[in-house]
């Protein structure tokens, strides 16, 4: 944190240098007649920074060797922001990176906005902390957010362990319904997030849109049909949390955050009117083309969005073809700007599940990591001290360590467990789920009554190519059966006890058959980077919330 905070004063100086017209007499910048936003980009030593990309959300321009940029902007987005070149960064106001500035003058008035960048020559090795759906929406959720999530992240941020840590949210930091229902606005989330000891860049989610902007319900679906944008409901987000489409460089990686949410509120004020669908607006696609014109075709690109491009089964999610306004811009073309570029990875959230897919849309292929949810199922199971998503995956976040152009580590870190904790085992002989809420799912997955067949089930999350699982009994390897997608027993148990309103089937459930009801099994799961986790499973293993709350088997990071 200190690494970023010590430069906060520099950014304050940069903001205070904001001027109109010719920027005053102390450092005049000649401007073109049509220019409405301009300024100079310098480093913390006062030297000009060339090749920095600056945008108003519509156009992207690059600074010259003198650090000067000019934009002929209509000021639609009411902001200007910078994409630092590699090996530069920006200061942070607590956890908020200061890479954008709100405009102060009317559309026809030229105004000056300077930026100060900080030399950061060791960016090739950096760590991304990736946070899916957080949902701080009332005092209880705020308590779990601070005591479980913030404390976990800050405890991990020990000097020398994670190089250049930078956070990234994947949308739904707060919850628009509760901005009014509970008077819990996104500003309260921002205040709590400022306790994080690292800078955090944001991605906008569907619940970060204000459907009741300035007290009036917005028919965003009609606005989409009429204008091709759901621009109005995003105004409060832009004012408090920054641009909805932007980019930045860290070392050899070009990061892009985009708004892929098209809101479909009907304007009636009904809670269930907050519909949304996957898609990019035409202006956002035009901005993307502007950004990519300054990116080398070979440079790795990591794209963050909220709504995933693929569903848990690995098939393509439906998109916005059903909207009349977008009939000619279907999902096969939504990633066309990336043709000829190196789209290395897509990070998404929204589903509150954890899964990974290889995706092809049009001519663009890429791996997609859906990153689970910090809040699980809206923090509903956290009161029991065992926070899980609706598919049984622990509440958590990704820690992704980059070396040059390549990932050298990528683990999913549960909030309430230590280190590499990628699976949970169940003694089938002890499982009996009879709660009415989970009856249908339990019967579908075979968990409704107790068994004497001596099966052990192993729920593995974040499974990817290169992973392995092995199970031994008395030193003998047992064959491991892949059951694919079924419901997680613990998620069903939580739901049957009223701690979650929904359960979802997940992938990667394995099964082995033990020789007796009392044999001990040794279960080991390894990932593609060599991380290994082992449980010595003593049976019978009680199937209870208390069992899995206290469990924390050996691990090796």
C-alpha positions as semicolon CSV with decimal commas, in nm:
position;residue;x (nm);y (nm);z (nm)
1;X;0,000;0,000;0,000
2;X;0,277;0,245;0,094
3;X;0,428;0,191;-0,248
4;X;0,121;0,360;-0,398
5;X;0,018;0,600;-0,124
6;X;0,350;0,779;-0,118
7;X;0,268;0,909;-0,465
8;X;-0,081;1,032;-0,379
9;X;0,049;1,385;-0,327
10;X;0,185;1,383;-0,680
11;X;-0,157;1,308;-0,821
12;X;-0,313;1,579;-0,608
13;X;-0,066;1,820;-0,768
14;X;-0,163;1,691;-1,112
15;X;-0,532;1,743;-1,045
16;X;-0,467;2,089;-0,907
17;X;-0,299;2,179;-1,235
18;X;-0,626;2,139;-1,421
19;X;-0,677;2,457;-1,626
20;X;-0,899;2,587;-1,896
21;X;-0,819;2,750;-2,228
22;X;-0,443;2,774;-2,277
23;X;-0,356;2,631;-1,937
24;X;-0,239;2,957;-1,785
25;X;0,091;3,133;-1,838
26;X;0,318;2,914;-1,627
27;X;0,314;2,620;-1,870
28;X;0,117;2,712;-2,181
29;X;0,026;2,447;-2,436
30;X;-0,076;2,568;-2,783
31;X;-0,395;2,385;-2,880
32;X;-0,586;2,328;-3,201
33;X;-0,912;2,522;-3,249
34;X;-1,130;2,209;-3,217
35;X;-0,957;2,079;-2,903
36;X;-1,173;2,061;-2,591
37;X;-0,958;1,835;-2,365
38;X;-0,581;1,855;-2,349
39;X;-0,289;1,834;-2,115
40;X;0,058;1,704;-2,049
41;X;0,166;1,368;-1,910
42;X;0,486;1,366;-1,705
43;X;0,661;1,123;-1,475
44;X;0,723;1,180;-1,106
45;X;1,057;1,342;-1,191
46;X;0,881;1,601;-1,409
47;X;0,994;1,460;-1,744
48;X;0,740;1,429;-2,027
49;X;0,605;1,080;-2,101
50;X;0,548;1,002;-2,468
51;X;0,336;0,720;-2,608
52;X;0,086;0,731;-2,322
53;X;-0,269;0,675;-2,447
54;X;-0,539;0,915;-2,326
55;X;-0,913;0,875;-2,390
56;X;-1,244;1,051;-2,336
57;X;-1,429;0,718;-2,367
58;X;-1,486;0,773;-2,738
59;X;-1,149;0,859;-2,892
60;X;-0,802;0,743;-2,795
61;X;-0,496;0,958;-2,865
62;X;-0,130;0,921;-2,782
63;X;0,101;1,176;-2,625
64;X;0,388;1,314;-2,825
65;X;0,750;1,325;-2,715
66;X;0,665;1,640;-2,518
67;X;0,395;1,449;-2,323
68;X;0,116;1,660;-2,470
69;X;-0,220;1,521;-2,583
70;X;-0,524;1,688;-2,741
71;X;-0,877;1,552;-2,792
72;X;-1,156;1,709;-2,992
73;X;-1,421;1,575;-2,756
74;X;-1,795;1,627;-2,722
75;X;-1,740;1,538;-2,351
76;X;-2,022;1,287;-2,352
77;X;-1,868;1,074;-2,074
78;X;-1,766;1,376;-1,866
79;X;-1,419;1,234;-1,801
80;X;-1,071;1,188;-1,937
81;X;-0,848;0,895;-1,846
82;X;-0,505;0,759;-1,918
83;X;-0,367;0,420;-2,018
84;X;-0,009;0,432;-1,890
85;X;0,254;0,280;-2,117
86;X;0,438;-0,027;-1,987
87;X;0,657;0,024;-1,679
88;X;0,457;0,319;-1,554
89;X;0,175;0,328;-1,304
90;X;-0,047;0,581;-1,130
91;X;-0,084;0,675;-0,766
92;X;-0,379;0,557;-0,559
93;X;-0,614;0,733;-0,323
94;X;-0,633;0,444;-0,077
95;X;-0,744;0,154;-0,303
96;X;-0,860;0,378;-0,590
97;X;-0,613;0,420;-0,878
98;X;-0,607;0,782;-0,994
99;X;-0,610;0,721;-1,369
100;X;-0,916;0,930;-1,457
101;X;-1,040;1,284;-1,394
102;X;-1,392;1,420;-1,420
103;X;-1,439;1,716;-1,651
104;X;-1,532;2,058;-1,519
105;X;-1,634;2,268;-1,818
106;X;-1,910;2,261;-2,077
107;X;-1,887;2,080;-2,412
108;X;-1,752;2,375;-2,609
109;X;-1,488;2,488;-2,356
110;X;-1,129;2,366;-2,377
111;X;-0,998;2,242;-2,044
112;X;-0,662;2,112;-1,934
113;X;-0,604;1,789;-1,743
114;X;-0,249;1,682;-1,665
115;X;-0,144;1,337;-1,544
116;X;0,159;1,233;-1,343
117;X;0,283;0,877;-1,394
118;X;0,519;0,684;-1,169
119;X;0,813;0,490;-1,306
120;X;0,762;0,119;-1,229
121;X;1,042;-0,072;-1,408
122;X;0,984;-0,417;-1,251
123;X;0,631;-0,479;-1,378
124;X;0,716;-0,794;-1,574
125;X;0,657;-0,986;-1,252
126;X;0,323;-0,880;-1,110
127;X;0,027;-1,035;-0,928
128;X;-0,340;-0,985;-1,009
129;X;-0,594;-1,035;-0,732
130;X;-0,922;-1,097;-0,917
131;X;-1,250;-1,046;-0,730
132;X;-1,582;-1,174;-0,867
133;X;-1,921;-1,057;-0,739
134;X;-1,871;-0,890;-0,398
135;X;-2,219;-0,753;-0,322
136;X;-2,186;-0,527;-0,021
137;X;-2,550;-0,429;0,033
138;X;-2,624;-0,397;0,407
139;X;-2,448;-0,389;0,742
140;X;-2,425;-0,768;0,769
141;X;-2,266;-0,809;0,427
142;X;-2,033;-0,519;0,508
143;X;-1,917;-0,706;0,817
144;X;-1,840;-1,024;0,622
145;X;-1,671;-0,820;0,350
146;X;-1,439;-0,650;0,600
147;X;-1,377;-0,940;0,839
148;X;-1,348;-1,222;0,587
149;X;-1,244;-1,068;0,257
150;X;-1,045;-0,752;0,334
151;X;-0,862;-0,916;0,622
152;X;-0,778;-1,219;0,404
153;X;-0,640;-1,012;0,117
154;X;-0,437;-0,787;0,345
155;X;-0,296;-1,087;0,534
156;X;-0,173;-1,237;0,207
157;X;-0,003;-0,913;0,103
158;X;0,319;-0,978;0,288
159;X;0,633;-0,803;0,161
160;X;0,831;-1,005;-0,091
161;X;0,567;-1,273;-0,151
162;X;0,349;-1,120;-0,422
163;X;0,529;-0,881;-0,653
164;X;0,343;-0,565;-0,757
165;X;-0,003;-0,669;-0,633
166;X;-0,292;-0,510;-0,822
167;X;-0,662;-0,582;-0,764
168;X;-0,935;-0,622;-1,024
169;X;-1,307;-0,649;-0,958
170;X;-1,534;-0,820;-1,209
171;X;-1,851;-0,627;-1,136
172;X;-2,136;-0,621;-0,884
173;X;-1,939;-0,463;-0,604
174;X;-2,264;-0,342;-0,448
175;X;-2,628;-0,421;-0,531
176;X;-2,848;-0,166;-0,706
177;X;-3,171;-0,298;-0,552
178;X;-3,037;-0,219;-0,204
179;X;-2,924;0,131;-0,301
180;X;-3,289;0,214;-0,234
181;X;-3,429;-0,080;-0,040
182;X;-3,157;-0,062;0,228
183;X;-3,014;0,285;0,156
184;X;-2,680;0,116;0,090
185;X;-2,522;0,297;-0,203
186;X;-2,204;0,208;-0,388
187;X;-2,028;0,489;-0,201
188;X;-2,048;0,276;0,115
189;X;-1,878;-0,010;-0,068
190;X;-1,603;0,225;-0,188
191;X;-1,538;0,344;0,167
192;X;-1,504;-0,015;0,290
193;X;-1,285;-0,118;-0,004
194;X;-1,042;0,160;0,080
195;X;-0,917;-0,064;0,362
196;X;-0,758;-0,295;0,102
197;X;-0,381;-0,255;0,090
198;X;-0,354;-0,259;-0,289
199;X;-0,491;-0,055;-0,580
200;X;-0,811;-0,200;-0,725
201;X;-0,932;-0,144;-1,082
202;X;-1,302;-0,206;-1,143
203;X;-1,521;-0,373;-1,403
204;X;-1,885;-0,265;-1,415
205;X;-2,155;-0,527;-1,349
206;X;-2,530;-0,537;-1,400
207;X;-2,593;-0,451;-1,032
208;X;-2,368;-0,145;-1,061
209;X;-2,628;0,026;-1,282
210;X;-2,864;0,277;-1,124
211;X;-3,213;0,188;-1,242
212;X;-3,359;0,474;-1,042
213;X;-3,122;0,748;-1,150
214;X;-3,200;1,080;-0,978
215;X;-3,510;0,924;-0,822
216;X;-3,678;0,836;-1,149
217;X;-3,704;0,480;-1,276
218;X;-3,528;0,445;-1,610
219;X;-3,661;0,233;-1,894
220;X;-3,313;0,125;-2,000
221;X;-3,450;-0,132;-2,243
222;X;-3,628;0,142;-2,435
223;X;-3,317;0,358;-2,423
224;X;-3,121;0,070;-2,574
225;X;-3,373;0,027;-2,850
226;X;-3,384;0,399;-2,923
227;X;-3,018;0,496;-2,891
228;X;-2,812;0,176;-2,884
229;X;-2,685;0,254;-2,535
230;X;-2,796;0,215;-2,172
231;X;-2,596;0,525;-2,094
232;X;-2,818;0,697;-1,836
233;X;-2,815;0,418;-1,575
234;X;-2,433;0,417;-1,581
235;X;-2,386;0,785;-1,493
236;X;-2,356;0,732;-1,113
237;X;-2,104;0,450;-1,164
238;X;-1,886;0,665;-1,389
239;X;-1,896;0,952;-1,141
240;X;-1,794;0,737;-0,843
241;X;-1,598;0,444;-0,986
242;X;-1,463;0,558;-1,320
243;X;-1,497;0,463;-1,686
244;X;-1,686;0,155;-1,798
245;X;-1,445;0,077;-2,084
246;X;-1,074;0,143;-2,037
247;X;-0,731;-0,020;-2,055
248;X;-0,395;-0,019;-1,881
249;X;-0,058;-0,188;-1,921
250;X;0,136;-0,381;-1,662
251;X;0,469;-0,502;-1,794
252;X;0,415;-0,708;-2,106
253;X;0,038;-0,748;-2,058
254;X;-0,232;-0,517;-2,195
255;X;-0,541;-0,525;-1,972
256;X;-0,882;-0,416;-2,098
257;X;-1,195;-0,378;-1,886
258;X;-1,524;-0,357;-2,077
259;X;-1,891;-0,319;-2,001
260;X;-2,063;-0,624;-2,154
261;X;-2,393;-0,565;-1,971
262;X;-2,698;-0,441;-2,159
263;X;-2,960;-0,354;-1,897
264;X;-3,325;-0,428;-1,975
265;X;-3,514;-0,253;-1,697
266;X;-3,870;-0,181;-1,801
267;X;-3,898;0,143;-1,604
268;X;-4,184;0,024;-1,384
269;X;-3,988;0,014;-1,059
270;X;-4,056;-0,357;-1,003
271;X;-3,772;-0,544;-0,834
272;X;-3,781;-0,807;-1,107
273;X;-3,756;-0,545;-1,378
274;X;-3,377;-0,538;-1,357
275;X;-3,313;-0,768;-1,648
276;X;-2,991;-0,772;-1,848
277;X;-2,824;-0,951;-2,135
278;X;-2,474;-1,000;-2,270
279;X;-2,348;-0,751;-2,525
280;X;-2,131;-0,459;-2,624
281;X;-2,287;-0,140;-2,750
282;X;-2,170;-0,004;-3,082
283;X;-1,996;0,296;-2,915
284;X;-1,811;0,059;-2,683
285;X;-1,695;-0,149;-2,979
286;X;-1,576;0,168;-3,149
287;X;-1,381;0,263;-2,836
288;X;-1,226;-0,085;-2,834
289;X;-1,104;-0,037;-3,190
290;X;-0,957;0,299;-3,090
291;X;-0,772;0,138;-2,800
292;X;-0,638;-0,156;-3,002
293;X;-0,487;0,065;-3,270
294;X;-0,207;0,140;-3,021
295;X;-0,153;-0,226;-2,923
296;X;0,095;-0,458;-3,093
297;X;-0,081;-0,760;-3,255
298;X;0,149;-0,994;-3,063
299;X;0,107;-0,838;-2,719
300;X;-0,094;-1,057;-2,478
301;X;-0,434;-0,907;-2,393
302;X;-0,637;-0,994;-2,084
303;X;-1,001;-0,885;-2,110
304;X;-1,220;-0,849;-1,800
305;X;-1,600;-0,844;-1,829
306;X;-1,887;-0,916;-1,594
307;X;-2,117;-1,149;-1,787
308;X;-1,931;-1,457;-1,916
309;X;-1,918;-1,542;-2,285
310;X;-1,974;-1,911;-2,207
311;X;-2,205;-2,086;-1,962
312;X;-2,109;-2,359;-1,717
313;X;-2,169;-2,630;-1,981
314;X;-1,913;-2,464;-2,205
315;X;-2,158;-2,351;-2,471
316;X;-2,197;-1,993;-2,583
317;X;-2,431;-1,775;-2,381
318;X;-2,723;-1,615;-2,560
319;X;-2,663;-1,255;-2,650
320;X;-2,847;-0,947;-2,761
321;X;-2,981;-1,065;-3,097
322;X;-3,332;-1,048;-2,951
323;X;-3,308;-0,672;-2,913
324;X;-3,436;-0,507;-3,229
325;X;-3,176;-0,230;-3,210
326;X;-2,895;-0,489;-3,217
327;X;-3,036;-0,733;-3,471
328;X;-2,746;-0,675;-3,710
329;X;-2,479;-0,695;-3,442
330;X;-2,509;-1,052;-3,320
331;X;-2,281;-1,240;-3,086
332;X;-2,074;-1,389;-3,367
333;X;-1,941;-1,039;-3,435
334;X;-1,908;-0,898;-3,085
335;X;-1,537;-0,982;-3,061
336;X;-1,444;-0,897;-3,418
337;X;-1,214;-0,611;-3,307
338;X;-0,985;-0,875;-3,154
339;X;-0,927;-1,045;-3,491
340;X;-0,553;-1,033;-3,554
341;X;-0,473;-0,961;-3,188
342;X;-0,347;-1,188;-2,911
343;X;-0,649;-1,223;-2,681
344;X;-0,477;-1,441;-2,424
345;X;-0,747;-1,467;-2,158
346;X;-1,096;-1,351;-2,056
347;X;-1,193;-1,309;-1,690
348;X;-1,565;-1,305;-1,600
349;X;-1,803;-1,350;-1,305
350;X;-2,182;-1,290;-1,270
351;X;-2,286;-1,656;-1,224
352;X;-2,156;-1,696;-0,867
353;X;-2,001;-2,027;-0,978
354;X;-1,644;-2,122;-1,067
355;X;-1,561;-2,279;-1,403
356;X;-1,319;-2,258;-1,695
357;X;-1,384;-2,301;-2,066
358;X;-1,219;-2,273;-2,403
359;X;-1,439;-2,044;-2,610
360;X;-1,465;-1,954;-2,978
361;X;-1,678;-1,660;-3,093
362;X;-1,657;-1,588;-3,462
363;X;-1,289;-1,615;-3,552
364;X;-1,162;-1,540;-3,202
365;X;-1,068;-1,823;-2,964
366;X;-0,961;-1,782;-2,603
367;X;-0,974;-1,945;-2,258
368;X;-1,230;-1,798;-2,020
369;X;-1,196;-1,821;-1,642
370;X;-1,518;-1,757;-1,455
371;X;-1,394;-1,646;-1,116
372;X;-1,659;-1,745;-0,866
373;X;-1,791;-1,495;-0,613
374;X;-1,638;-1,325;-0,313
375;X;-1,987;-1,317;-0,160
376;X;-2,079;-1,675;-0,257
377;X;-2,457;-1,675;-0,264
378;X;-2,489;-1,318;-0,131
379;X;-2,310;-1,408;0,195
380;X;-2,608;-1,632;0,288
381;X;-2,398;-1,917;0,433
382;X;-2,138;-1,698;0,607
383;X;-2,329;-1,681;0,940
384;X;-2,236;-2,049;0,990
385;X;-1,868;-1,977;0,936
386;X;-1,862;-2,175;0,612
387;X;-1,898;-1,943;0,316
388;X;-1,980;-2,115;-0,013
389;X;-2,124;-2,035;-0,353
390;X;-2,444;-2,199;-0,477
391;X;-2,240;-2,475;-0,648
392;X;-2,051;-2,558;-0,327
393;X;-1,731;-2,376;-0,419
394;X;-1,594;-2,171;-0,128
395;X;-1,631;-1,793;-0,139
396;X;-1,299;-1,670;-0,273
397;X;-1,090;-1,495;-0,536
398;X;-0,810;-1,564;-0,782
399;X;-0,442;-1,489;-0,729
400;X;-0,269;-1,479;-1,069
401;X;0,107;-1,434;-1,085
402;X;0,253;-1,322;-1,417
403;X;0,611;-1,352;-1,534
404;X;0,665;-1,164;-1,857
405;X;0,398;-1,281;-2,102
406;X;0,307;-1,596;-1,911
407;X;0,111;-1,702;-1,608
408;X;0,336;-1,879;-1,359
409;X;0,067;-1,938;-1,097
410;X;-0,312;-1,917;-1,081
411;X;-0,492;-2,033;-0,768
412;X;-0,841;-1,982;-0,633
413;X;-0,809;-1,867;-0,273
414;X;-1,104;-1,945;-0,040
415;X;-1,177;-1,678;0,220
416;X;-1,191;-1,917;0,515
417;X;-0,918;-2,167;0,421
418;X;-0,542;-2,148;0,393
419;X;-0,331;-2,178;0,079
420;X;-0,419;-2,417;-0,203
421;X;-0,754;-2,571;-0,112
422;X;-0,906;-2,702;-0,437
423;X;-1,136;-2,986;-0,328
424;X;-1,367;-3,130;-0,066
425;X;-1,433;-3,501;0,005
426;X;-1,758;-3,668;0,109
427;X;-1,813;-4,009;0,263
428;X;-2,123;-4,121;0,075
429;X;-2,217;-4,368;0,349
430;X;-2,276;-4,068;0,580
431;X;-2,477;-3,848;0,344
432;X;-2,851;-3,816;0,391
433;X;-3,021;-3,499;0,268
434;X;-3,391;-3,489;0,347
435;X;-3,465;-3,118;0,361
436;X;-3,763;-3,021;0,149
437;X;-3,580;-2,737;-0,026
438;X;-3,309;-2,969;-0,157
439;X;-3,516;-3,281;-0,212
440;X;-3,534;-3,273;-0,593
441;X;-3,164;-3,192;-0,638
442;X;-3,058;-3,451;-0,379
443;X;-3,264;-3,719;-0,550
444;X;-3,127;-3,621;-0,891
445;X;-2,770;-3,654;-0,764
446;X;-2,832;-3,964;-0,553
447;X;-2,781;-3,802;-0,212
448;X;-3,131;-3,832;-0,067
449;X;-3,079;-4,145;0,148
450;X;-2,779;-4,307;0,314
451;X;-2,577;-4,568;0,130
452;X;-2,362;-4,867;0,223
453;X;-2,174;-4,884;-0,108
454;X;-1,854;-4,728;0,034
455;X;-1,824;-4,457;-0,230
456;X;-1,623;-4,143;-0,165
457;X;-1,711;-3,831;-0,363
458;X;-1,451;-3,562;-0,438
459;X;-1,573;-3,217;-0,542
460;X;-1,293;-3,035;-0,727
461;X;-1,319;-2,671;-0,829
462;X;-1,118;-2,469;-1,084
463;X;-1,017;-2,787;-1,271
464;X;-0,825;-2,711;-1,589
465;X;-0,606;-2,888;-1,840
466;X;-0,294;-3,017;-1,664
467;X;-0,466;-3,095;-1,333
468;X;-0,464;-3,443;-1,178
469;X;-0,631;-3,630;-0,892
470;X;-0,510;-3,950;-0,728
471;X;-0,661;-4,160;-0,448
472;X;-0,490;-4,441;-0,259
473;X;-0,619;-4,690;-0,007
474;X;-0,355;-4,882;0,194
475;X;-0,099;-4,772;-0,064
476;X;-0,305;-4,898;-0,358
477;X;-0,429;-4,661;-0,628
478;X;-0,805;-4,654;-0,669
479;X;-0,964;-4,584;-1,010
480;X;-1,123;-4,238;-1,016
481;X;-1,456;-4,197;-1,194
482;X;-1,557;-3,858;-1,335
483;X;-1,926;-3,796;-1,268
484;X;-1,927;-3,460;-1,445
485;X;-2,197;-3,215;-1,348
486;X;-2,399;-3,297;-1,034
487;X;-2,506;-3,107;-0,723
488;X;-2,262;-3,057;-0,440
489;X;-2,380;-3,228;-0,117
490;X;-2,264;-2,947;0,111
491;X;-2,447;-2,687;-0,098
492;X;-2,763;-2,898;-0,068
493;X;-2,713;-2,932;0,308
494;X;-2,676;-2,556;0,343
495;X;-2,991;-2,499;0,142
496;X;-3,193;-2,755;0,335
497;X;-3,096;-2,568;0,653
498;X;-3,230;-2,242;0,511
499;X;-2,893;-2,075;0,450
500;X;-2,926;-2,045;0,074
501;X;-3,226;-2,002;-0,151
502;X;-3,076;-2,183;-0,449
503;X;-2,833;-2,460;-0,539
504;X;-2,660;-2,503;-0,875
505;X;-2,496;-2,810;-1,018
506;X;-2,123;-2,780;-1,068
507;X;-1,867;-2,970;-1,270
508;X;-1,576;-3,196;-1,180
509;X;-1,726;-3,429;-0,922
510;X;-1,514;-3,745;-0,893
511;X;-1,590;-4,074;-0,723
512;X;-1,393;-4,374;-0,595
513;X;-1,510;-4,698;-0,436
514;X;-1,339;-4,790;-0,109
515;X;-1,303;-5,149;0,012
516;X;-1,479;-5,088;0,343
517;X;-1,667;-4,829;0,545
518;X;-1,370;-4,768;0,776
519;X;-1,069;-4,750;0,542
520;X;-0,854;-4,438;0,523
521;X;-0,801;-4,276;0,185
522;X;-0,524;-4,039;0,077
523;X;-0,653;-3,787;-0,179
524;X;-0,415;-3,561;-0,371
525;X;-0,505;-3,292;-0,624
526;X;-0,238;-3,111;-0,827
527;X;-0,275;-2,817;-1,060
528;X;-0,089;-2,732;-1,378
529;X;0,168;-2,521;-1,192
530;X;0,271;-2,789;-0,944
531;X;0,061;-2,677;-0,646
532;X;-0,051;-2,981;-0,452
533;X;-0,311;-3,042;-0,180
534;X;-0,353;-3,368;0,011
535;X;-0,616;-3,492;0,254
536;X;-0,578;-3,803;0,463
537;X;-0,947;-3,890;0,482
538;X;-1,030;-4,093;0,789
539;X;-1,363;-4,271;0,753
540;X;-1,636;-4,271;0,842
541;X;-1,627;-3,895;0,783
542;X;-1,921;-3,714;0,935
543;X;-2,134;-3,518;0,690
544;X;-2,201;-3,194;0,875
545;X;-2,141;-2,823;0,853
546;X;-1,908;-2,848;1,153
547;X;-1,688;-3,104;0,975
548;X;-1,620;-2,883;0,675
549;X;-1,600;-2,565;0,876
550;X;-1,301;-2,696;1,074
551;X;-1,136;-2,882;0,787
552;X;-0,810;-2,743;0,651
553;X;-0,590;-3,021;0,517
554;X;-0,221;-3,007;0,431
555;X;-0,123;-2,795;0,137
556;X;0,181;-2,687;-0,057
557;X;0,199;-2,349;-0,229
